[in-house]
PDB file of C-alpha atoms and ligand atoms in Angstrom:
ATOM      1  CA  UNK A   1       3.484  -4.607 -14.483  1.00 94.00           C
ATOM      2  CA  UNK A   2       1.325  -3.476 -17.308  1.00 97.00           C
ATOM      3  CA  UNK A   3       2.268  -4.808 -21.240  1.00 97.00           C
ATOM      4  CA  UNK A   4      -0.103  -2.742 -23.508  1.00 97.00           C
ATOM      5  CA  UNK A   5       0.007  -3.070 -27.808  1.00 96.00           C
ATOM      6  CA  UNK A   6      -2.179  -2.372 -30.432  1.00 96.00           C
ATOM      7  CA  UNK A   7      -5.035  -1.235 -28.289  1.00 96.00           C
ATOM      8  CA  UNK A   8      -7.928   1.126 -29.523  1.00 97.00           C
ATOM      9  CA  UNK A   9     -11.175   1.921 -28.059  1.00 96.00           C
ATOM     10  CA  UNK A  10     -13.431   3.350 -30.296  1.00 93.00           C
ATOM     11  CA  UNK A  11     -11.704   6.496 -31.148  1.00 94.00           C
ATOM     12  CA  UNK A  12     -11.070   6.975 -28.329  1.00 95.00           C
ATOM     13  CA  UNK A  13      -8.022   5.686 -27.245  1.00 97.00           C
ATOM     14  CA  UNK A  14      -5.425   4.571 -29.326  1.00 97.00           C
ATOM     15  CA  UNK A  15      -1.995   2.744 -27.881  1.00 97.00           C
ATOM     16  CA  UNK A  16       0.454   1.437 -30.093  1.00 97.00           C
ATOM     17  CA  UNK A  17       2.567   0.125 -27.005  1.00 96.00           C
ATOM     18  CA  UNK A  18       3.108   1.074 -23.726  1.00 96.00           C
ATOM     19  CA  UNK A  19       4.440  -0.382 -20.508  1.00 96.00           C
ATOM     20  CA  UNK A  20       4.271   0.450 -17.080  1.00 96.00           C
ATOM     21  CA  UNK A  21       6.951  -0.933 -14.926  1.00 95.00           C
ATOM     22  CA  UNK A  22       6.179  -2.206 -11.404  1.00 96.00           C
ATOM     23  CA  UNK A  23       6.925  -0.275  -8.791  1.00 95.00           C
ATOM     24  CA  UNK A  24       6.812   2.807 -10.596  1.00 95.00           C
ATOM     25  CA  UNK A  25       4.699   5.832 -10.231  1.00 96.00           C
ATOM     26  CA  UNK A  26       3.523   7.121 -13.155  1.00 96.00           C
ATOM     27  CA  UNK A  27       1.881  10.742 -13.696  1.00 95.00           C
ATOM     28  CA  UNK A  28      -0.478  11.040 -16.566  1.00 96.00           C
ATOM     29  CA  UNK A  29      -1.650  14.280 -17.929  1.00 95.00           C
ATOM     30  CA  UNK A  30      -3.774  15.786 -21.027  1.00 95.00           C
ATOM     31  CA  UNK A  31      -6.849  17.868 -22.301  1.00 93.00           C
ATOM     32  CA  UNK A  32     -10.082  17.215 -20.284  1.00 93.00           C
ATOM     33  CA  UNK A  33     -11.697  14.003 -22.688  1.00 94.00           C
ATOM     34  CA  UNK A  34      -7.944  13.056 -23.815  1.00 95.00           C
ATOM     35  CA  UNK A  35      -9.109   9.494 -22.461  1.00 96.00           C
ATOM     36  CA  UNK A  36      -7.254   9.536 -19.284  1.00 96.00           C
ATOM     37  CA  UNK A  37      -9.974   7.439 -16.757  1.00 95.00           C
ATOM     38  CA  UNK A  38     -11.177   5.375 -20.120  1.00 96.00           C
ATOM     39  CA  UNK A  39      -7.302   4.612 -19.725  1.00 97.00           C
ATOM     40  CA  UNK A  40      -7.506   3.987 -16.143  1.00 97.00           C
ATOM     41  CA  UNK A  41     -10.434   1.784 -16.711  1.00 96.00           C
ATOM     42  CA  UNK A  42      -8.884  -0.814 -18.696  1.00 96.00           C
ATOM     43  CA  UNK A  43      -6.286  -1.697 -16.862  1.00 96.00           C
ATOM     44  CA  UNK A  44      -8.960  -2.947 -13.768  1.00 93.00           C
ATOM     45  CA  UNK A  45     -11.108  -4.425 -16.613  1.00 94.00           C
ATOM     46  CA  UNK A  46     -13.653  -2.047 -15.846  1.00 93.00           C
ATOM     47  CA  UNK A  47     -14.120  -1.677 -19.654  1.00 94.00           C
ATOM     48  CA  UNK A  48     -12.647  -3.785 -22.437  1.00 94.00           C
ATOM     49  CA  UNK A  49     -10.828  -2.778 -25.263  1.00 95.00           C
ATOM     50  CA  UNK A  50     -12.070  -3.204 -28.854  1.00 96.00           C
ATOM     51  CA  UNK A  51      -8.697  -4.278 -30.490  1.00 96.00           C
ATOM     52  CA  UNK A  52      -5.691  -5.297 -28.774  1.00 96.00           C
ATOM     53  CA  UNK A  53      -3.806  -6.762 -25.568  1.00 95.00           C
ATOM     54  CA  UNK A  54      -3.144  -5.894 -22.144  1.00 97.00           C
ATOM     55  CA  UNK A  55      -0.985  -7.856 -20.269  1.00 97.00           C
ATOM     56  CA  UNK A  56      -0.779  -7.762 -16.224  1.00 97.00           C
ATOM     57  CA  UNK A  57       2.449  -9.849 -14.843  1.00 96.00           C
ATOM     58  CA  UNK A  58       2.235 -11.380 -17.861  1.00 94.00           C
ATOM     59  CA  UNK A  59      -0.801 -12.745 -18.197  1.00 96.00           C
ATOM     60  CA  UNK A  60      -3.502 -11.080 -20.322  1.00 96.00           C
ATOM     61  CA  UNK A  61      -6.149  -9.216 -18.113  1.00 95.00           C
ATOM     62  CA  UNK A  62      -9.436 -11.285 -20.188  1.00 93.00           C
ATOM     63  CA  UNK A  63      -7.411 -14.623 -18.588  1.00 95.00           C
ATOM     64  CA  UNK A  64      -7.621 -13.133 -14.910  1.00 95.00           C
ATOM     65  CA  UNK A  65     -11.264 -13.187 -12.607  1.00 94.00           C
ATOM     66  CA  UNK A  66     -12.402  -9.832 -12.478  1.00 94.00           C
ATOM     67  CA  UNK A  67     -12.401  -9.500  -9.126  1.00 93.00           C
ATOM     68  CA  UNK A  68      -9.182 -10.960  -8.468  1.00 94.00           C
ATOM     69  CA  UNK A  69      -7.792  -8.498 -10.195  1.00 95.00           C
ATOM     70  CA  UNK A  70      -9.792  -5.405  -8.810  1.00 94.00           C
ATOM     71  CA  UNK A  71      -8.318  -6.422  -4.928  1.00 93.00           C
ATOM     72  CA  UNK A  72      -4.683  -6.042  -6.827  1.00 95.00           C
ATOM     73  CA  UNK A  73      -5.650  -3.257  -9.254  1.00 97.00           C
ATOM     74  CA  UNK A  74      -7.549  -0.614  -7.195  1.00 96.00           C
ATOM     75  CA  UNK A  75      -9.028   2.613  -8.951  1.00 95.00           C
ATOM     76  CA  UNK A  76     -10.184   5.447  -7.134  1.00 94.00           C
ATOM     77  CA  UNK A  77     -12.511   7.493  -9.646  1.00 89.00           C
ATOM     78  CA  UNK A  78     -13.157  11.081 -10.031  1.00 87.00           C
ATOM     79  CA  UNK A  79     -16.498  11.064  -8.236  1.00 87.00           C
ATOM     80  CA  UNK A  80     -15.519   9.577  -5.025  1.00 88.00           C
ATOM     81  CA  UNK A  81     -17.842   6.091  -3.825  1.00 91.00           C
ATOM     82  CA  UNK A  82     -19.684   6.667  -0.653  1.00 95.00           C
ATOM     83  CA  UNK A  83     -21.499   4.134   1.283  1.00 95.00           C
ATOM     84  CA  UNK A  84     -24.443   3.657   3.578  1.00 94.00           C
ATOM     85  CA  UNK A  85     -22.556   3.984   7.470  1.00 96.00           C
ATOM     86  CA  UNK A  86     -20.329   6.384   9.173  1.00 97.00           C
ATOM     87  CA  UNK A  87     -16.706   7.406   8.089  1.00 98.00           C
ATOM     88  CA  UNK A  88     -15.345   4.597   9.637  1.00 98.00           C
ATOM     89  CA  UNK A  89     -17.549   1.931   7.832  1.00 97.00           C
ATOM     90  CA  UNK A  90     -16.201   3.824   4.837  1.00 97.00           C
ATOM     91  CA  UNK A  91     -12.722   2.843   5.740  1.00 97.00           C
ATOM     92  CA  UNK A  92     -12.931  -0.352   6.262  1.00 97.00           C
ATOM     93  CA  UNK A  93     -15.088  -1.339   3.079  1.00 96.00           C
ATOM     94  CA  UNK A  94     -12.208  -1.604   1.130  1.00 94.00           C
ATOM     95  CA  UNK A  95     -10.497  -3.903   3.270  1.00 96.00           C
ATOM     96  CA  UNK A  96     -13.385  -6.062   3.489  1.00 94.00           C
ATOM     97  CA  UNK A  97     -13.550  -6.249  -0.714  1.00 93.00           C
ATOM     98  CA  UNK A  98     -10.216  -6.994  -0.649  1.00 90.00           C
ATOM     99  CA  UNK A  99     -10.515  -9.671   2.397  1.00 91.00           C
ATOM    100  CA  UNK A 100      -8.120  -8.298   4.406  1.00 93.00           C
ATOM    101  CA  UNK A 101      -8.600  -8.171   8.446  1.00 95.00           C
ATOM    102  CA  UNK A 102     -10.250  -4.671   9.434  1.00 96.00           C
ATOM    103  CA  UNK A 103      -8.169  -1.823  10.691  1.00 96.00           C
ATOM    104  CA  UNK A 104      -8.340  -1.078  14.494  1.00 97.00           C
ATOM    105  CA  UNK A 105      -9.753   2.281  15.182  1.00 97.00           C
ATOM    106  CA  UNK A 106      -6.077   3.800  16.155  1.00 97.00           C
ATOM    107  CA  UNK A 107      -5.525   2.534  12.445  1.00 97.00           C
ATOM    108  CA  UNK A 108      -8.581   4.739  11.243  1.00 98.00           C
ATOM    109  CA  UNK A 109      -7.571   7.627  12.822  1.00 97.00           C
ATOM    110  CA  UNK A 110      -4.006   7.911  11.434  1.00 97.00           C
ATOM    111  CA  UNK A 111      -4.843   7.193   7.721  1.00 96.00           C
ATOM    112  CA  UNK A 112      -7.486  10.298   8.676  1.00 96.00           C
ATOM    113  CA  UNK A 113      -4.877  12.099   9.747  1.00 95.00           C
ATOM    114  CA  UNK A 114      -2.452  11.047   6.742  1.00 94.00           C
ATOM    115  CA  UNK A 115      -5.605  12.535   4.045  1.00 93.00           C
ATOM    116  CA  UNK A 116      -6.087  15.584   6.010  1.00 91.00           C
ATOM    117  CA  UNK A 117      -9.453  14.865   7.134  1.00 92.00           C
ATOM    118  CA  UNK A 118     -10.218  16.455  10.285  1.00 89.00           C
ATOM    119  CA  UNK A 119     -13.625  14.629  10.926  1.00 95.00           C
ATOM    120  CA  UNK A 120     -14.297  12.079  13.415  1.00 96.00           C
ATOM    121  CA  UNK A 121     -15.105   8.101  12.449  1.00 97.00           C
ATOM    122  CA  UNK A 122     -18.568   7.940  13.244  1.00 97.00           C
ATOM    123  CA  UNK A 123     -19.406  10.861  11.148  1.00 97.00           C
ATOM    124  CA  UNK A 124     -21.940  10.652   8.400  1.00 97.00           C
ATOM    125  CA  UNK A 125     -19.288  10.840   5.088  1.00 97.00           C
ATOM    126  CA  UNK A 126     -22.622  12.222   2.940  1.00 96.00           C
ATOM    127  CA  UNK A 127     -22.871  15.569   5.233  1.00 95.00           C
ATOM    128  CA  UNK A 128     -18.746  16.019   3.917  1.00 95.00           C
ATOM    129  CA  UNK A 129     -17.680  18.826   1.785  1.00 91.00           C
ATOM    130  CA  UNK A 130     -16.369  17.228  -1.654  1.00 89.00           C
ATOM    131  CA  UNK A 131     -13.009  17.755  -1.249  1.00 88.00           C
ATOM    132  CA  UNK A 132     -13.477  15.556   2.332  1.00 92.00           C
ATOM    133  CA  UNK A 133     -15.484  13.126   0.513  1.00 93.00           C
ATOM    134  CA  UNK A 134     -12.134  12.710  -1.913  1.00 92.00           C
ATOM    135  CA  UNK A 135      -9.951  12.581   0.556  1.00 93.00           C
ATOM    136  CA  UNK A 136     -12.145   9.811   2.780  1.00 95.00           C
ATOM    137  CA  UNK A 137     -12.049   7.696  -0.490  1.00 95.00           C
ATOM    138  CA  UNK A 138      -8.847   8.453  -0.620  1.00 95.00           C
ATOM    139  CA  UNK A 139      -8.134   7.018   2.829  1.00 96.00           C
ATOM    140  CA  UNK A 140      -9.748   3.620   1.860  1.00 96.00           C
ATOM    141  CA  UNK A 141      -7.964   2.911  -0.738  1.00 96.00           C
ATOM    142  CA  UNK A 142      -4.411   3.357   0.918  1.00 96.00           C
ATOM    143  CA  UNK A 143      -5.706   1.440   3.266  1.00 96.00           C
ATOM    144  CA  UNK A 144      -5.857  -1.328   1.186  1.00 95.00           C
ATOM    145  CA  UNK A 145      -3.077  -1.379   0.011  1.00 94.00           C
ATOM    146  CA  UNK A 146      -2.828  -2.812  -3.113  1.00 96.00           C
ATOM    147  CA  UNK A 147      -0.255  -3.694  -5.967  1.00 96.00           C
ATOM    148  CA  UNK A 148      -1.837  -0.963  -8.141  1.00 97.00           C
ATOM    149  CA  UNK A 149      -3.033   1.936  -7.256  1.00 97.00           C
ATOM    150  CA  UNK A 150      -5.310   4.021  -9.853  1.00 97.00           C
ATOM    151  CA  UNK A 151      -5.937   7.748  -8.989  1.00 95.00           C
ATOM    152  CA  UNK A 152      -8.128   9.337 -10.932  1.00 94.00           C
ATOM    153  CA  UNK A 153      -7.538  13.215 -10.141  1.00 90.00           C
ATOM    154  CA  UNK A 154      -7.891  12.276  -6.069  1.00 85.00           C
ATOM    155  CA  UNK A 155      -7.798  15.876  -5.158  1.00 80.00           C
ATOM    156  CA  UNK A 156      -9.019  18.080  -7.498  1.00 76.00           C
ATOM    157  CA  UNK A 157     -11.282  19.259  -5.096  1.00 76.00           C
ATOM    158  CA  UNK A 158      -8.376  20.831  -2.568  1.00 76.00           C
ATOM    159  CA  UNK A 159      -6.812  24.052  -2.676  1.00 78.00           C
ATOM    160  CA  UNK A 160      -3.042  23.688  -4.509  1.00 79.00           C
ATOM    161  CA  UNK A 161      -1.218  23.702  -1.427  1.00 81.00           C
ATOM    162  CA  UNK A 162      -3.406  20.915   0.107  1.00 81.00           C
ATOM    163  CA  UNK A 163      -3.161  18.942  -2.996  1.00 82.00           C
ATOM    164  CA  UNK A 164       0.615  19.074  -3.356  1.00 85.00           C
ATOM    165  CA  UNK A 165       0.828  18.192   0.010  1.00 85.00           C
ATOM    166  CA  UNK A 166      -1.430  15.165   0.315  1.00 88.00           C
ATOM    167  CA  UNK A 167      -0.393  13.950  -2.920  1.00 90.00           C
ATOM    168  CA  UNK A 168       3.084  14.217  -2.042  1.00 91.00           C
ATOM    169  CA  UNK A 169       2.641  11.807   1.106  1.00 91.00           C
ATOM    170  CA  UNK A 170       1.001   9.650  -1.246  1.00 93.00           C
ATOM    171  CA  UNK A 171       3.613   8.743  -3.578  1.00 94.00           C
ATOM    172  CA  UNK A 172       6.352   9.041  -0.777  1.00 94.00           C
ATOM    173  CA  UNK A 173       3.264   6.001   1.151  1.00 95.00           C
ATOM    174  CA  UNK A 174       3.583   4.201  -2.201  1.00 95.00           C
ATOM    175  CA  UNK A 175       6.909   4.222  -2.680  1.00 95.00           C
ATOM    176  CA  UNK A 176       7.748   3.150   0.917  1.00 95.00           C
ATOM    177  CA  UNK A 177       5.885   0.165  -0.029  1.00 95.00           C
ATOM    178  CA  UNK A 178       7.212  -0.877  -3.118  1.00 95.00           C
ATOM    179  CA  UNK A 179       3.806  -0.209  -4.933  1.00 97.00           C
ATOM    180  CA  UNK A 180       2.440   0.776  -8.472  1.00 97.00           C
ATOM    181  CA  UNK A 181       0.801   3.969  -8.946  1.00 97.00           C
ATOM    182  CA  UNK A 182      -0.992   5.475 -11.867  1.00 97.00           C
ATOM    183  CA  UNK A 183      -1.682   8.939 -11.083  1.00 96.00           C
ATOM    184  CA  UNK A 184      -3.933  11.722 -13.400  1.00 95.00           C
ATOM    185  CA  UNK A 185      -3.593  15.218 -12.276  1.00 92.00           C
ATOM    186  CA  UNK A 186      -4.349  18.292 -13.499  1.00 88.00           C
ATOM    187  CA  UNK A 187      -1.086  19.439 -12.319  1.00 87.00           C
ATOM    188  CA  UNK A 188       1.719  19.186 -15.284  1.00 87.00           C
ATOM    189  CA  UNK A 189       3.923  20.939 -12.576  1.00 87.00           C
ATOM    190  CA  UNK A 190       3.164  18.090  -9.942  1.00 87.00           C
ATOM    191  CA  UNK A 191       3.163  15.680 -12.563  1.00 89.00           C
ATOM    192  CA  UNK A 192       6.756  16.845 -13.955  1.00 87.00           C
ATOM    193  CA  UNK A 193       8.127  16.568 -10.334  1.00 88.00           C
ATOM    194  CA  UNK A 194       6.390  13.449  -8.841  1.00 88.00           C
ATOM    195  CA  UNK A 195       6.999  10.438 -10.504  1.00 85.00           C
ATOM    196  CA  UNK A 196       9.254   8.012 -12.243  1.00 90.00           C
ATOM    197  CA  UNK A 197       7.223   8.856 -16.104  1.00 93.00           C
ATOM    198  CA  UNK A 198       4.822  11.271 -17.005  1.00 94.00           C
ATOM    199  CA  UNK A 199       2.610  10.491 -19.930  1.00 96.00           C
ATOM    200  CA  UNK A 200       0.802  13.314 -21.845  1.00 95.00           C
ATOM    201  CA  UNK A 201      -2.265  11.946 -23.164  1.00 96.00           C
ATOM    202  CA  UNK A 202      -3.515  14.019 -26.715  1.00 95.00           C
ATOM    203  CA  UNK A 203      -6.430  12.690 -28.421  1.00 94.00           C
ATOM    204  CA  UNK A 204      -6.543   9.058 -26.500  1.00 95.00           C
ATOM    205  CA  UNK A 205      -2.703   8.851 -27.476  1.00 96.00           C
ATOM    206  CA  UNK A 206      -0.217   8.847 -24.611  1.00 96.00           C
ATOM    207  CA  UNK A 207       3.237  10.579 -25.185  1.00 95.00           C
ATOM    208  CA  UNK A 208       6.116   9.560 -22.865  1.00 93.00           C
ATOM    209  CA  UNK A 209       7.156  13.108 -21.788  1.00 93.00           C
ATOM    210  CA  UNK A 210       9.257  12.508 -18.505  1.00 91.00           C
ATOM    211  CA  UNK A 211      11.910  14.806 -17.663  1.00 84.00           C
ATOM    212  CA  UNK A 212      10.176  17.645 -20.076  1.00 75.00           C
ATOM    213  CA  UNK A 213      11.658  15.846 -22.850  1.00 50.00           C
ATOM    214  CA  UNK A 214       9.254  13.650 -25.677  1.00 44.00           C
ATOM    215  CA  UNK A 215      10.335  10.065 -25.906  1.00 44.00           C
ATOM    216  CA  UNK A 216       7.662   9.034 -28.528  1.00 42.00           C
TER     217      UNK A 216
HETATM  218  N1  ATP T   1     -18.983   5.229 -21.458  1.00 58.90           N
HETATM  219  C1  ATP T   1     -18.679   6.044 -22.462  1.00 58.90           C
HETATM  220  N2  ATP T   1     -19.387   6.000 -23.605  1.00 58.90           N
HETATM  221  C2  ATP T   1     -19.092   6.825 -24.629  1.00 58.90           C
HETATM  222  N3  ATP T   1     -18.108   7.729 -24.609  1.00 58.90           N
HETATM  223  C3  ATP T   1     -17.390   7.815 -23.494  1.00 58.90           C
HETATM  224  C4  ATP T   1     -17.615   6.984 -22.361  1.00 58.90           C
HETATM  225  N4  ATP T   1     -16.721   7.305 -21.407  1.00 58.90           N
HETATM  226  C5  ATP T   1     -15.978   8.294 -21.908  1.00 58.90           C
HETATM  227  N5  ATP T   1     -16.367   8.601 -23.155  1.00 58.90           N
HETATM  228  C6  ATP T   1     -15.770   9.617 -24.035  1.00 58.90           C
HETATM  229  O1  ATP T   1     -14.400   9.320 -24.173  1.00 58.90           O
HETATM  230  C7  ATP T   1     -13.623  10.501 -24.214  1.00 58.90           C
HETATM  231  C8  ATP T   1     -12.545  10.404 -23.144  1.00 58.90           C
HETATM  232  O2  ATP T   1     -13.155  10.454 -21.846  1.00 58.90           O
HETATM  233  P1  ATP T   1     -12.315  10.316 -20.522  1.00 58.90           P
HETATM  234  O3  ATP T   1     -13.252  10.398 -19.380  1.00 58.90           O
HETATM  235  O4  ATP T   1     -11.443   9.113 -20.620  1.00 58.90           O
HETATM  236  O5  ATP T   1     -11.395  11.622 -20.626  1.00 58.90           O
HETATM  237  P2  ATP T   1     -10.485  12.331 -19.525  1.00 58.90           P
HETATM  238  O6  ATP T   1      -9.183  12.632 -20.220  1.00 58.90           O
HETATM  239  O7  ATP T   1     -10.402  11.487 -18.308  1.00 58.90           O
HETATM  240  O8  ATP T   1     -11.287  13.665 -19.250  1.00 58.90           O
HETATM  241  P3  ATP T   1     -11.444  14.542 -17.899  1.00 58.90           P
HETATM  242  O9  ATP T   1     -10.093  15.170 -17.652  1.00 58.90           O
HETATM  243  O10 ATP T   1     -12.484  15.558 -18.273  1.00 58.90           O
HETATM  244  O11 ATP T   1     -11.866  13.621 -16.809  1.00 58.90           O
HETATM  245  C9  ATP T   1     -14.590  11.654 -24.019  1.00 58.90           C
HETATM  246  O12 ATP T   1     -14.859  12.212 -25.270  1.00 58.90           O
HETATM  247  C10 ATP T   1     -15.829  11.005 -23.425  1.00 58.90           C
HETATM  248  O13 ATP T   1     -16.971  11.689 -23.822  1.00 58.90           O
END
């Protein structure tokens, strides 16, 4: 899915190759400032990096429209996005950027239910605790759908119970769908037992250490 060589920004982050294969989830962990979202943030072209190449199905992410690639490559950053409306205006906003047909309202409800969020749609999301604001952005971007999925620590807000639980359903949602997902947790447990790879990042370097064991 991903092709990644030679790539440094600033210092960073600093990749001397790296690929993510599609349909894959992939659990990345490390130090708070080990450039984990600057990580996440390339591969939407949210930033650019100063040296090197990043290749998305093969072609290399400068050659593909920005937004073309942010309805395939969705993020979901630590500070969850909230617009002007009710919850349910928050739901669908993702759809629209991606122009996809709205969901109905029963279609609302369940991907409420499926976060955990026990609010109803014509809410106002900024009177939500944070935790509920994560999980509503949460909702929108599953909703969407898309061939990547970037989760930027979605629950760090939730309890650990909550979080192993919603994050569970996540992957299992993913998976059922034949979908990419890049996940940063704080959770080296959760990451150890979730996914397909688990990267360590140190120092904007990512070390490949699935199953426990260090495949540098
Ligand atoms: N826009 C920016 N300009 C300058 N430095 C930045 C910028 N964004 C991030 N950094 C720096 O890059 C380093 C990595 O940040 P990043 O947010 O990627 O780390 P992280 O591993 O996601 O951390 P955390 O777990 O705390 O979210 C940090 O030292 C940060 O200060």
């Amino acid at each position: 899915m991903f092709q990644i060589n030679q790539l440094r920004v600033g210092s960073i982050l600093d990749i001397p190759a790296l690929t993510i294969e599609p349909q894959t989830i992939t659990c990345i962990t490390g130090e708070s400032g080990s450039g984990k979202s600057t990580f996440l943030r390339l591969l939407n072209r949210m930033i650019s990096p100063d040296t090197g190449t990043i290749n998305y199905q093969g072609t290399p992410l400068e050659e593909i429209d920005p937004v073309t690639l942010r309805r395939q490559v969705v993020m979901m950053s630590q500070e969850p996005l909230l617009f002007p409306g009710n919850i349910a205006d928050n739901l669908q906003v993702g759809l629209r950027f991606s122009e996809k047909p709205d969901a109905s309202v029963m279609e609302l409800a369940e991907m409420l239910r499926f976060v955990k969020l026990q609010q109803p749609l014509d809410k106002d999301p900024f009177k939500l605790s944070g935790g509920e604001k994560q999980r509503l952005a949460l909702g929108r971007v599953l909703l969407m759908n898309p061939n990547v999925l970037l989760l930027d620590e979605p629950s760090s807000s939730l309890d650990d119970e909550t979080e192993s639980f919603v994050l569970q359903r996540v992957v299992e949602r993913v998976r059922q769908h034949q979908k990419t997902l890049l996940l940063v947790t704080h959770s080296k447990t959760l990451a150890a037992s979730m996914g397909e790879k688990h990267l360590a990042f140190a120092h904007g370097t990512p070390k490949d250490v699935t199953g426990g064991i260090s495949h540098e």
